[in-house]
Tab-separated table of C-alpha atoms in Angstrom:
chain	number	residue	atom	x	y	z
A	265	UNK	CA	-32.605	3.589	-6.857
A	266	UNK	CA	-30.148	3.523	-9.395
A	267	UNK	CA	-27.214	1.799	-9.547
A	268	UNK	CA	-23.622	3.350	-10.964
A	269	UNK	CA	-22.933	1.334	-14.095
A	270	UNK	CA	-19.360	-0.270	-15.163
A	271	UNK	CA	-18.575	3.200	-17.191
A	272	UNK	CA	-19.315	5.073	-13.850
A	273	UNK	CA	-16.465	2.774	-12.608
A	274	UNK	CA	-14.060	3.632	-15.482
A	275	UNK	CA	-14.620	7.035	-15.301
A	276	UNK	CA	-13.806	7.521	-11.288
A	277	UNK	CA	-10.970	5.147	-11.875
A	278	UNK	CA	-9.276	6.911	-14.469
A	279	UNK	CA	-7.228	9.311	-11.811
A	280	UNK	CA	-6.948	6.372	-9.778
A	281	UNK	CA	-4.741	4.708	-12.660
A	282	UNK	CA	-2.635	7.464	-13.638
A	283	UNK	CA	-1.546	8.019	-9.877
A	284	UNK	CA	-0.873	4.076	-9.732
A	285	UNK	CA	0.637	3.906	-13.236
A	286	UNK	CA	3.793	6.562	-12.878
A	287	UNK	CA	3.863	4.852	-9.157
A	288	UNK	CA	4.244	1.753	-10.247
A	289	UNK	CA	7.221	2.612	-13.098
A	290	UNK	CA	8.998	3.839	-9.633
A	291	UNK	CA	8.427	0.791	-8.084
A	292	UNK	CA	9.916	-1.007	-11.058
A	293	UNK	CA	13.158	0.918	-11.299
A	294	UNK	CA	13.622	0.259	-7.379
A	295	UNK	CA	12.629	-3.428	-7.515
A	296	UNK	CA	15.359	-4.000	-10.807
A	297	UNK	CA	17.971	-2.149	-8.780
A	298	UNK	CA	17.187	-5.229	-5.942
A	299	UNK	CA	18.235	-7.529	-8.619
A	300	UNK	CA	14.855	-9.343	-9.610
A	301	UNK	CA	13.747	-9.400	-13.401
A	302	UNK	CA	11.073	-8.126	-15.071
A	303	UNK	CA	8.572	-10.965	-15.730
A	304	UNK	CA	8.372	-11.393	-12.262
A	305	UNK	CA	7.461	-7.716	-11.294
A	306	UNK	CA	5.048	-7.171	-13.921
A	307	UNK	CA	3.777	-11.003	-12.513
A	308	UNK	CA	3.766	-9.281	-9.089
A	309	UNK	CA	1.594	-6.298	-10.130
A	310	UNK	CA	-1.031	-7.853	-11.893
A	311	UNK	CA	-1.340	-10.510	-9.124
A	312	UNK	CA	-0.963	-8.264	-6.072
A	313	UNK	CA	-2.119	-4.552	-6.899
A	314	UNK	CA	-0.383	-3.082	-4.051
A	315	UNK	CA	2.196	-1.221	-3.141
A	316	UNK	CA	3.714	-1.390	0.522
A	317	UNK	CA	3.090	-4.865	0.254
A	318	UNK	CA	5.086	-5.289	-2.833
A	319	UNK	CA	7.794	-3.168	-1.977
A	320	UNK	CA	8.332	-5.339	1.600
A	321	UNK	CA	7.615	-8.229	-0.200
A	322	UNK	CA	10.524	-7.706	-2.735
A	323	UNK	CA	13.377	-6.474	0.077
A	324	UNK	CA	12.137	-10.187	1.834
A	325	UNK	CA	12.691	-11.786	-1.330
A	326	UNK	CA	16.054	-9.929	-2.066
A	327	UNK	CA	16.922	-11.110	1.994
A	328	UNK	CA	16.279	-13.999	0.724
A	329	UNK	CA	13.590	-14.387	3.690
A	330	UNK	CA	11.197	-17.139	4.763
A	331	UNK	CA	7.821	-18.244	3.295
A	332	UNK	CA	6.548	-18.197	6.586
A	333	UNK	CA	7.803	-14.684	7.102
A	334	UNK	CA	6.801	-13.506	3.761
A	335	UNK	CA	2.940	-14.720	4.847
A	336	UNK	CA	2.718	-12.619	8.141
A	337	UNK	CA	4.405	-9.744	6.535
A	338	UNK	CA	2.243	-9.335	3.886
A	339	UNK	CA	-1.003	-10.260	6.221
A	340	UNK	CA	0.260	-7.478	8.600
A	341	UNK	CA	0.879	-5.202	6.038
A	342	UNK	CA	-2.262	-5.793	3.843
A	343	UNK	CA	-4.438	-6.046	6.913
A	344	UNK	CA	-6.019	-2.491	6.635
A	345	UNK	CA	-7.745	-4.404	3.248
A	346	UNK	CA	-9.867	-6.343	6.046
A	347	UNK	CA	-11.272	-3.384	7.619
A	348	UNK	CA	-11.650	-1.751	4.116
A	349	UNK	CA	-13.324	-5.042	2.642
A	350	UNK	CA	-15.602	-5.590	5.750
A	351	UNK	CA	-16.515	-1.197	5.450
A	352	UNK	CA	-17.444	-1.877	1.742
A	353	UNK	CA	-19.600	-4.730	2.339
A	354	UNK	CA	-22.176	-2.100	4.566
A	355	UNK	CA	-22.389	-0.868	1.014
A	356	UNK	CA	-22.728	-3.437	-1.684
A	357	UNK	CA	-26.316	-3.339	-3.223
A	358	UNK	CA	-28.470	-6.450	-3.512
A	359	UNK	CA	-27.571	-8.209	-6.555
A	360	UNK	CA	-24.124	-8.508	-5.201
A	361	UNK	CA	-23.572	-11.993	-4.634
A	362	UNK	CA	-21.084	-14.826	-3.777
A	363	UNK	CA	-19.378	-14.906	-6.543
A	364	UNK	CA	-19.265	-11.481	-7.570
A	365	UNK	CA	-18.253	-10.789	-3.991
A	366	UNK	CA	-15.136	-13.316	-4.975
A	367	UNK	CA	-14.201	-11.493	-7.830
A	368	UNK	CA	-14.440	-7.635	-6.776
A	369	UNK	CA	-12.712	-7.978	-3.533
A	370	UNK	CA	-9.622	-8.861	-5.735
A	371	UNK	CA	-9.550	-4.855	-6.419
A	372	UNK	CA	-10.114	-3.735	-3.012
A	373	UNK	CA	-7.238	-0.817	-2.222
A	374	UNK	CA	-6.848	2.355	-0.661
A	375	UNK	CA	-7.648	4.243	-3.634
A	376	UNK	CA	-10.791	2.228	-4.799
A	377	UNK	CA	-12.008	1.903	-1.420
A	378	UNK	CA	-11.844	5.768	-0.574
A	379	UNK	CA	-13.428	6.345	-4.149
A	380	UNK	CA	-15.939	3.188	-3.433
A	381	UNK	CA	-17.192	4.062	0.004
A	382	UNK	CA	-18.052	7.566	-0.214
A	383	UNK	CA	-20.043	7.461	-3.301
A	384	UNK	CA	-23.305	8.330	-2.656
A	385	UNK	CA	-25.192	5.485	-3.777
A	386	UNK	CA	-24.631	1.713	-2.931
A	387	UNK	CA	-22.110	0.088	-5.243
A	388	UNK	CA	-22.769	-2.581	-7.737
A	389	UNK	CA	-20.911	-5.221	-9.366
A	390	UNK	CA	-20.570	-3.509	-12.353
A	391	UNK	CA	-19.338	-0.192	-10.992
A	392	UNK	CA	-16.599	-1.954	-8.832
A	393	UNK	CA	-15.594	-3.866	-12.082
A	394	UNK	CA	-15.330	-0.522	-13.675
A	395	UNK	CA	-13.797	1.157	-10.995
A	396	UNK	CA	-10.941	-1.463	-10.890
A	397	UNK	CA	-9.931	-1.506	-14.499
A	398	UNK	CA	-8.004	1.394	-15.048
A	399	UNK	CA	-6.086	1.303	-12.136
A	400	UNK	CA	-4.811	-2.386	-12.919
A	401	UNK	CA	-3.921	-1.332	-16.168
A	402	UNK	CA	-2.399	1.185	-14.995
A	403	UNK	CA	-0.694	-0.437	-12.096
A	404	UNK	CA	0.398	-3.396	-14.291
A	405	UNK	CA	1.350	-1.348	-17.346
A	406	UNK	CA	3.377	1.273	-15.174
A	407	UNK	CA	5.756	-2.014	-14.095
A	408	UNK	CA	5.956	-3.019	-17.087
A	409	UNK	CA	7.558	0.237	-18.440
A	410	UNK	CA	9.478	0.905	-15.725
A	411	UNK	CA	11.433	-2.335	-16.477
A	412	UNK	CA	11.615	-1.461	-19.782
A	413	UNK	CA	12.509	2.221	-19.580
A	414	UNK	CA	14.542	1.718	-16.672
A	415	UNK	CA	17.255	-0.041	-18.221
A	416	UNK	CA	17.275	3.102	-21.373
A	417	UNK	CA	17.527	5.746	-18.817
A	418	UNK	CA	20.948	7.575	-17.298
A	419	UNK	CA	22.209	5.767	-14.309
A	420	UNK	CA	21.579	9.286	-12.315
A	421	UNK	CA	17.938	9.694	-13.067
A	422	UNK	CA	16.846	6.094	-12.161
A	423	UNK	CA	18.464	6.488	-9.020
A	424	UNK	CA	16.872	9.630	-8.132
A	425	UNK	CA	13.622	7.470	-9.306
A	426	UNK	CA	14.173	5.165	-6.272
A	427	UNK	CA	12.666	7.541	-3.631
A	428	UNK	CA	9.584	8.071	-5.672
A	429	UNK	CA	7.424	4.968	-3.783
A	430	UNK	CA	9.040	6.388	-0.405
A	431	UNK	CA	7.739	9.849	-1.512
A	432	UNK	CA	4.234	8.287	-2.259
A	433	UNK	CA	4.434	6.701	1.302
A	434	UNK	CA	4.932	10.268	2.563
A	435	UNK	CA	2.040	11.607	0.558
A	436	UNK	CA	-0.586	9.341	2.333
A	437	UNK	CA	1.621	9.484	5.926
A	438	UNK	CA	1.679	13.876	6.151
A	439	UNK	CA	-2.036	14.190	5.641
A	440	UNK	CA	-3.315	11.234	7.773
A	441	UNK	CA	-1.119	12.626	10.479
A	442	UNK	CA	-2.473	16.186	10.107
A	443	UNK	CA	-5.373	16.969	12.946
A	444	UNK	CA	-4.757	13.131	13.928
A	445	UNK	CA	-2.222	13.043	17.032
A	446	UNK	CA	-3.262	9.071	17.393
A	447	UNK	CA	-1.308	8.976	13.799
A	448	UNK	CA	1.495	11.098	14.719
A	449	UNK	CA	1.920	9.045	17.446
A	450	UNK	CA	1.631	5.696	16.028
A	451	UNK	CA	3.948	7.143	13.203
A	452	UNK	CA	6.784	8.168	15.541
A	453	UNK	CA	6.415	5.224	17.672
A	454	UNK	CA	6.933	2.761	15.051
A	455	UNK	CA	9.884	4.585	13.703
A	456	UNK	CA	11.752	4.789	16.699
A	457	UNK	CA	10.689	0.292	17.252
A	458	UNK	CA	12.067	0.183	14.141
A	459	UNK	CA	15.305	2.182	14.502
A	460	UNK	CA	15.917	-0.235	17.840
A	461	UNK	CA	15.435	-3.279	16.179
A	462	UNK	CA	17.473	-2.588	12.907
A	463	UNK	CA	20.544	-0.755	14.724
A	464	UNK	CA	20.387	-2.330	18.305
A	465	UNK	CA	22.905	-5.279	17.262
A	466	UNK	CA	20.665	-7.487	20.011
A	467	UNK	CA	18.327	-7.728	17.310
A	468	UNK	CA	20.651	-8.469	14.731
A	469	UNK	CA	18.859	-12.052	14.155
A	470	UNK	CA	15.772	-10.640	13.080
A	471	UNK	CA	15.228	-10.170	9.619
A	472	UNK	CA	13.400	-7.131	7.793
A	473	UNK	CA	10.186	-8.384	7.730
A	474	UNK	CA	9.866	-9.362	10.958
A	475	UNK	CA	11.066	-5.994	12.076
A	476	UNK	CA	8.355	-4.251	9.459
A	477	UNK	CA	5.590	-6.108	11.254
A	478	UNK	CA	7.252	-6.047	14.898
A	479	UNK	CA	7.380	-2.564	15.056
A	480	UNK	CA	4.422	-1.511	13.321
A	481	UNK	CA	2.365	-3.655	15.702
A	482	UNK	CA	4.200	-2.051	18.894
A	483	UNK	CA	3.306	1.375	17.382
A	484	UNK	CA	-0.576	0.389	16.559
A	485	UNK	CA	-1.286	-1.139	19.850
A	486	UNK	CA	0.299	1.032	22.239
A	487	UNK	CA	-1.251	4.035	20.185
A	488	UNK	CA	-4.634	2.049	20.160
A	489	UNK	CA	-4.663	1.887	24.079
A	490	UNK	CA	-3.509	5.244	24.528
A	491	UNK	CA	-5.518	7.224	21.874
A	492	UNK	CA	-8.938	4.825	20.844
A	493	UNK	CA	-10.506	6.494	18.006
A	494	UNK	CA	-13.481	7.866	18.645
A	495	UNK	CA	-16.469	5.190	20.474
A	496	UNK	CA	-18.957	5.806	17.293
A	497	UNK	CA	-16.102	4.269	15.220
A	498	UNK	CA	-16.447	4.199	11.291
A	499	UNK	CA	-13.188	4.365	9.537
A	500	UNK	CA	-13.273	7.680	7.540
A	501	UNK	CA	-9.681	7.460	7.009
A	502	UNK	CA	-8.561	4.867	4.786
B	141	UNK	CA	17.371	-16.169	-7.102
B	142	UNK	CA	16.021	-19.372	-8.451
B	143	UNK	CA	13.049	-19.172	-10.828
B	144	UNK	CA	11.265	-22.104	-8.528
B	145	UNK	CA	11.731	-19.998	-5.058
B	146	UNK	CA	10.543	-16.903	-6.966
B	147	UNK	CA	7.187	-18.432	-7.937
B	148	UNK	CA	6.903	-19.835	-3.987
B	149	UNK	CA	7.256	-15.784	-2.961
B	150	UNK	CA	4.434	-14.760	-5.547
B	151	UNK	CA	1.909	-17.446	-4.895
B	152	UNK	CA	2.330	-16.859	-1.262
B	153	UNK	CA	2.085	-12.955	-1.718
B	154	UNK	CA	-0.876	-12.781	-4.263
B	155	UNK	CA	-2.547	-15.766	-2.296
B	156	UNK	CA	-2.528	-14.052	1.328
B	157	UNK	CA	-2.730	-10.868	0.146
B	158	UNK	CA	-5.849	-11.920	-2.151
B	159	UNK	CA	-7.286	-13.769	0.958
B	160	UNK	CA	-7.044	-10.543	3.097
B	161	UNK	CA	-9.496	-9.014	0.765
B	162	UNK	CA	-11.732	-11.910	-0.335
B	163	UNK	CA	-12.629	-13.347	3.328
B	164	UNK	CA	-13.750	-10.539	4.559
B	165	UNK	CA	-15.484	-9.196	1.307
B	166	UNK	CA	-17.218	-12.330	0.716
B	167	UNK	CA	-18.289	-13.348	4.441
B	168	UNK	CA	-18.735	-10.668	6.078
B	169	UNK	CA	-21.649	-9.862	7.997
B	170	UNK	CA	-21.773	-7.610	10.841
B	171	UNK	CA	-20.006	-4.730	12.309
B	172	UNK	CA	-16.900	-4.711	14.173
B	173	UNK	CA	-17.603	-3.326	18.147
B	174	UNK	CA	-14.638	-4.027	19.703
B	175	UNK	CA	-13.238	0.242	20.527
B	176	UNK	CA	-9.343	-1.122	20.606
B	177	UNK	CA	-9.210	-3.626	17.665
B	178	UNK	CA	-10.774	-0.666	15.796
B	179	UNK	CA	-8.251	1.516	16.947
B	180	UNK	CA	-5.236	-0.832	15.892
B	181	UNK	CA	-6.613	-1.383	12.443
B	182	UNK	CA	-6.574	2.085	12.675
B	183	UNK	CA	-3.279	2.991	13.089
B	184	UNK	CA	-1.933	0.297	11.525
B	185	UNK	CA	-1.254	0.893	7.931
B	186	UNK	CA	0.399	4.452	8.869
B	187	UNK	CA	2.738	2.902	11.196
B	188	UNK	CA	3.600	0.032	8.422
B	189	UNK	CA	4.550	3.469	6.055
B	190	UNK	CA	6.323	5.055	8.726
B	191	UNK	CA	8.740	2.158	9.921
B	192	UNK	CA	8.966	1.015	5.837
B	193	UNK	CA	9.977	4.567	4.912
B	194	UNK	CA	12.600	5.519	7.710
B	195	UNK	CA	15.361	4.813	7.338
B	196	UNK	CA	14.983	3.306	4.176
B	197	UNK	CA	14.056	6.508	2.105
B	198	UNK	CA	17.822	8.109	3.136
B	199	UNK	CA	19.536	5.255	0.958
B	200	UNK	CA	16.769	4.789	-1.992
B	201	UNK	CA	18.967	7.013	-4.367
B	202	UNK	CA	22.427	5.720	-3.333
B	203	UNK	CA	23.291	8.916	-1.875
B	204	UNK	CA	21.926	10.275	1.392
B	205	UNK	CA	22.141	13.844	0.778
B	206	UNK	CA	19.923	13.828	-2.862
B	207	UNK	CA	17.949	11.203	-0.716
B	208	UNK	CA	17.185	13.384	2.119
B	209	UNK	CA	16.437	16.487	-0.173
B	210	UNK	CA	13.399	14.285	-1.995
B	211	UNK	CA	12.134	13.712	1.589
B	212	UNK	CA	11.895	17.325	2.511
B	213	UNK	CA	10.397	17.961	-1.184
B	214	UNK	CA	8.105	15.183	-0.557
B	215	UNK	CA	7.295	16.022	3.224
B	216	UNK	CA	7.363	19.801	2.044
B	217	UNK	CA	4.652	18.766	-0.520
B	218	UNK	CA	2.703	16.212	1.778
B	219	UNK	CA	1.788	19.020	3.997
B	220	UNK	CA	-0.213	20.807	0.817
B	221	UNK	CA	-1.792	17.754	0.586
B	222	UNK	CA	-0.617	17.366	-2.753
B	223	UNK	CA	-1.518	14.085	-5.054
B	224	UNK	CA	0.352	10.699	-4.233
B	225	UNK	CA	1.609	11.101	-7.847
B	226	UNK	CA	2.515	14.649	-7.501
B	227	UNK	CA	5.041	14.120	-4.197
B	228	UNK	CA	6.209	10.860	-5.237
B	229	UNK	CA	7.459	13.085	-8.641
B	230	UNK	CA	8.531	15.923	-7.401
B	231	UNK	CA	11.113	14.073	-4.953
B	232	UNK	CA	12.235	12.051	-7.624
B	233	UNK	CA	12.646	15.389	-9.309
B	234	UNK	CA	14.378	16.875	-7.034
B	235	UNK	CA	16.733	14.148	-5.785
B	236	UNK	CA	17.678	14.138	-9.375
B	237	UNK	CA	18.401	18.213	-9.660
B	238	UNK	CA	20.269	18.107	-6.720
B	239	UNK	CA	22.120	14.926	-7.677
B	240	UNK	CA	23.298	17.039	-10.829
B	241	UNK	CA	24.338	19.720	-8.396
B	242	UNK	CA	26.920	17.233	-6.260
């Protein structure tokens, strides 16, 4: 059978990097307003090529948090990657090996692996370098000019820039929820953990990653014992 | 922020989150049975979004009205199952309109 080739890859990645580029300028404009410069967040995207992790990984750094809690927070945060990594590897084709594995898990996010896993053949090397490309550039790029362009634009419409990675959060949130009550749940129950924790002055001592992770868990796991997804369990939902 | 602590915070970032992808990629070999550790991984990254975007989203614009007018546009716009570029846009957009209208 065969195989998608590297321009395949471009071509399905080519959305995939325009969403991530004009995401990524947002992401830029917030992370400057936190105070940290721009070599380090165009650094950050190229090396990371994600964006909940970056953003928690940023208000850490700007709380001036601990390595330690900097690790768990972005292994909690990232850990969906696992389950994507370990889905994609049902599909890799033959010639797929070792060290192409090492080099093409680098690109594994939501984006890639929704576009990766429900192509109809099995995925190559090639394709996955392909299908990477564009949204790094884009990803990396997009950082890049949102430092840049940040500092030329009026005060008022950076600010009103700041919401755009929250409103990207919402965009994948509102449609996994819908016809998904296990998601509504876990949504609301994690919000209302994390409302406790930040405003409950108990919990005063712990610091914002720790109450990312805390109450994301308590949302998961409750929601996981209450609502198990369905016994035959592929993830369709990235 | 020291230059020396920022480099600690993005080898320890890129590293773990690089690690979280390659393991898994690279030795994986069979299939994942256990029903609940399914389900968590599941639910996981939607409750990281959730607890990361409230309250936070109310004070990413510096004011909490033109903040909480891009979440309705962006919850508003979520529901059509619009693009992630698309929502995250439009609240920006209209945080900024109704900033101009304060």
């Amino acid at each position: 059978m065969d195989q998608y080739g590297y321009k395949n890859g471009l071509r399905d990645g080519l959305p995939i990097g325009l969403g991530y580029l004009s995401v990524s300028f947002g992401f830029a404009i917030w992370a400057v307003k936190q105070g940290l410069p721009g070599w380090f967040l165009i650094l950050l995207s190229g090396t990371n090529l994600t964006s909940a992790g970056q953003v928690a990984g940023v208000t850490i750094i700007t709380a001036a948090g601990m390595l330690t809690e900097m690790a768990l927070t972005q292994l909690v945060i990232n850990l969906r990657y696992a389950l994507m990594s370990i889905t994609l590897t049902q599909k890799l084709d033959s010639g797929f090996s070792t060290w192409k594995r090492l080099i093409a898990s680098f690109f594994v996010t939501d984006e890639i692996f929704a576009v990766a896993s429900t192509r109809e053949r099995l995925v190559s090397f090639p394709y996955m370098m392909g299908l990477g490309t564009l949204p790094w550039i884009g990803w990396t790029l997009g950082t890049a000019l949102g430092f840049f362009a940040g500092a030329l634009l009026p005060p008022a419409f950076s600010a009103a820039l700041g919401i755009a990675i929250y409103g990207m959060f919402i965009a994948i949130l509102v449609p996994g929820a819908m016809g998904d009550r296990g998601v509504v749940m876990a949504i609301c129950i994690s919000i209302i953990a994390g409302l406790i924790l930040r405003y409950v002055p108990l919990f005063s001592f712990l610091s914002e990653g720790f109450i990312i992770i805390i109450s994301a868990l308590i949302g998961a796991i409750i929601t996981a014992a209450v609502r198990p997804i369905p016994e035959k369990g592929e993830v369709t939902d990235p | 922020m020291k230059t020396g602590s920022l480099y600690l915070y993005l080898l320890v970032m890129a590293g773990v989150t690089y690690l979280i992808r390659m393991l898994p990629f690279t030795l994986f070999r069979r299939k994942i049975t256990s029903r609940f550790v399914l389900s968590a991984l599941h639910y996981i990254p939607y409750a990281v979004l959730a607890t990361m975007t409230v309250p936070a989203v109310f004070t990413s614009t510096g004011n909490s009205v033109t903040a909480a007018a891009g979440f309705v546009a962006a919850l508003v716009l979520s529901l059509f199952k619009r693009s992630l570029t698309e929502v995250a846009l439009a609240a920006a957009a209209v945080a900024y309109v109704v900033s101009l209208l304060l």
